[in-house]
Coordinates of C-alpha atoms in Angstrom, one line a residue:
M27 CA -8.2 -37.7 25.2
N28 CA -9.3 -34.6 23.3
L29 CA -7.3 -33.1 20.5
T30 CA -6.1 -30.0 22.4
K31 CA -4.8 -32.2 25.3
S32 CA -3.1 -34.5 22.8
I33 CA -1.5 -31.6 21.0
N34 CA -0.4 -30.0 24.2
Q35 CA 1.2 -33.3 25.4
L36 CA 3.0 -33.8 22.0
L37 CA 4.3 -30.3 22.2
N38 CA 5.5 -30.8 25.7
D39 CA 7.2 -34.1 24.6
Y40 CA 8.8 -32.3 21.6
C41 CA 10.1 -29.4 23.8
K42 CA 11.7 -31.9 26.2
L43 CA 13.5 -33.6 23.3
R44 CA 14.6 -30.2 21.9
D45 CA 15.9 -29.3 25.3
R46 CA 17.8 -32.6 25.5
Q47 CA 19.4 -31.9 22.1
Y48 CA 20.4 -28.5 23.2
A49 CA 21.9 -30.0 26.4
V50 CA 24.0 -32.4 24.3
Y51 CA 25.5 -29.4 22.4
D52 CA 25.9 -27.4 25.6
K53 CA 27.8 -30.3 27.3
C54 CA 30.1 -30.6 24.2
A55 CA 30.8 -26.9 24.4
K56 CA 31.5 -26.9 28.2
I57 CA 33.9 -29.8 28.0
N58 CA 35.9 -27.8 25.5
G59 CA 35.7 -24.6 27.6
L60 CA 33.2 -22.9 25.3
T61 CA 29.7 -21.5 25.5
I62 CA 27.2 -23.2 23.2
N63 CA 27.1 -20.1 21.0
E64 CA 30.9 -20.1 20.7
L65 CA 30.7 -23.8 19.7
F66 CA 28.1 -23.0 17.0
V67 CA 30.2 -20.1 15.7
L68 CA 33.2 -22.3 15.4
D69 CA 31.1 -24.9 13.7
I70 CA 29.8 -22.4 11.1
L71 CA 33.3 -21.1 10.4
W72 CA 34.9 -24.6 10.3
F73 CA 32.5 -25.7 7.5
S74 CA 32.6 -22.3 5.7
N75 CA 34.8 -22.4 2.6
N76 CA 35.4 -18.7 2.3
G77 CA 34.3 -17.3 5.6
E78 CA 31.0 -15.7 6.7
T79 CA 29.9 -12.3 7.6
Q80 CA 28.9 -11.6 11.2
K81 CA 25.4 -10.8 9.9
T82 CA 25.1 -14.2 8.2
I83 CA 26.3 -16.0 11.4
S84 CA 23.8 -14.0 13.4
E85 CA 20.9 -14.8 11.1
R86 CA 21.8 -18.5 10.9
M87 CA 22.0 -18.8 14.7
S88 CA 19.1 -16.5 15.3
V89 CA 21.3 -14.7 17.8
N90 CA 21.6 -10.9 18.0
K91 CA 24.6 -9.2 16.3
Q92 CA 26.1 -8.0 19.6
T93 CA 26.4 -11.5 20.8
I94 CA 28.1 -12.7 17.6
N95 CA 30.4 -9.6 17.7
S96 CA 31.4 -10.4 21.2
I97 CA 32.2 -14.0 20.3
I98 CA 34.1 -13.0 17.2
N99 CA 36.1 -10.4 19.2
K100 CA 37.0 -13.0 21.8
L101 CA 38.1 -15.4 19.0
E102 CA 40.1 -12.7 17.3
K103 CA 42.0 -11.9 20.6
Q104 CA 42.9 -15.5 20.8
K105 CA 44.1 -15.3 17.2
F106 CA 41.6 -17.9 16.1
V107 CA 39.8 -15.8 13.5
K108 CA 40.8 -13.1 11.0
F109 CA 38.8 -10.6 8.9
I110 CA 38.9 -10.5 5.1
E111 CA 37.4 -7.6 3.2
V112 CA 34.6 -8.4 0.8
E113 CA 35.7 -7.1 -2.6
K114 CA 32.2 -6.0 -3.7
D115 CA 31.3 -4.3 -0.3
K116 CA 34.2 -2.9 1.7
R117 CA 31.9 -2.3 4.7
N118 CA 31.4 -6.1 5.1
K119 CA 34.2 -8.3 6.3
L120 CA 34.3 -12.1 6.2
V121 CA 35.3 -13.9 9.3
C122 CA 37.6 -16.8 8.7
L123 CA 39.4 -19.2 10.9
T124 CA 43.2 -18.6 11.1
D125 CA 45.6 -21.6 10.9
S126 CA 45.8 -21.5 14.7
G127 CA 41.9 -21.4 14.8
K128 CA 41.8 -24.4 12.6
E129 CA 44.3 -26.2 14.8
Y130 CA 42.2 -25.3 17.9
A131 CA 38.9 -26.3 16.3
K132 CA 40.1 -29.6 14.7
D133 CA 39.7 -31.5 18.0
I134 CA 36.3 -30.0 18.7
I135 CA 34.2 -29.5 15.6
P136 CA 35.0 -32.7 13.5
P137 CA 34.2 -35.1 16.4
A138 CA 31.0 -33.2 17.1
A139 CA 30.0 -33.2 13.4
K140 CA 30.8 -36.9 13.3
A141 CA 28.5 -37.6 16.3
D142 CA 25.8 -35.5 14.6
N143 CA 26.2 -37.4 11.3
L144 CA 26.2 -40.8 13.0
A145 CA 23.0 -39.9 15.0
M146 CA 21.3 -38.9 11.8
A147 CA 22.6 -41.8 9.7
E148 CA 21.3 -44.3 12.4
L149 CA 17.8 -43.1 11.5
G150 CA 18.3 -44.2 7.9
L151 CA 17.7 -42.0 4.8
T152 CA 13.9 -42.2 4.7
K153 CA 13.4 -41.3 8.4
A154 CA 16.1 -38.6 8.3
Q155 CA 14.4 -37.0 5.3
E156 CA 11.0 -37.2 7.1
L157 CA 12.6 -35.6 10.3
V158 CA 13.9 -32.7 8.3
K159 CA 10.6 -32.3 6.4
L160 CA 8.5 -32.3 9.5
T161 CA 10.8 -30.1 11.5
T162 CA 10.8 -27.6 8.6
E163 CA 7.0 -27.6 8.6
F164 CA 6.8 -27.2 12.3
T165 CA 9.4 -24.4 12.3
E166 CA 7.6 -22.5 9.5
N167 CA 4.3 -22.9 11.4
M168 CA 5.9 -21.5 14.5
E169 CA 7.3 -18.5 12.6
K170 CA 3.8 -17.9 11.2
Y171 CA 2.0 -18.0 14.5
F172 CA 4.6 -16.3 16.6
K173 CA 4.4 -13.2 14.2
S174 CA 1.1 -12.4 15.7
I175 CA 2.5 -12.0 19.2
K176 CA 2.8 -8.3 19.9
E177 CA 5.7 -6.7 21.8
K178 CA 4.8 -5.1 25.2

């Protein structure tokens, strides 16, 4: 088997695994009446000590600001999030879970985080570190080579 064919097969295998991981999160979201992006926003806010800006959430998830704004507006209507002004920059507001948002998320996010942690821990520290290292390298390579793709 030549190198190109081997690389193509490995990439295909990797993409299938990535899709399976995404499907796990999607299923978790759906059984809780959420979209996957809503699940991820709740996760980010759950683990945030002081809240996050919509821009930070958007960048972390690699999702456009309009999508994040729509999710945050929905959560605000449900009284699950509130906005807090940033002292240094009044234009930016931090999004934080309200007490009712924490109550809502407590049966969703901690069990999902525990499952994630158990899955990673089962690899052991050395393999988990290698997984993160290799995934980081692969992601950085993707970012580098995808920059050359021109918009049409």
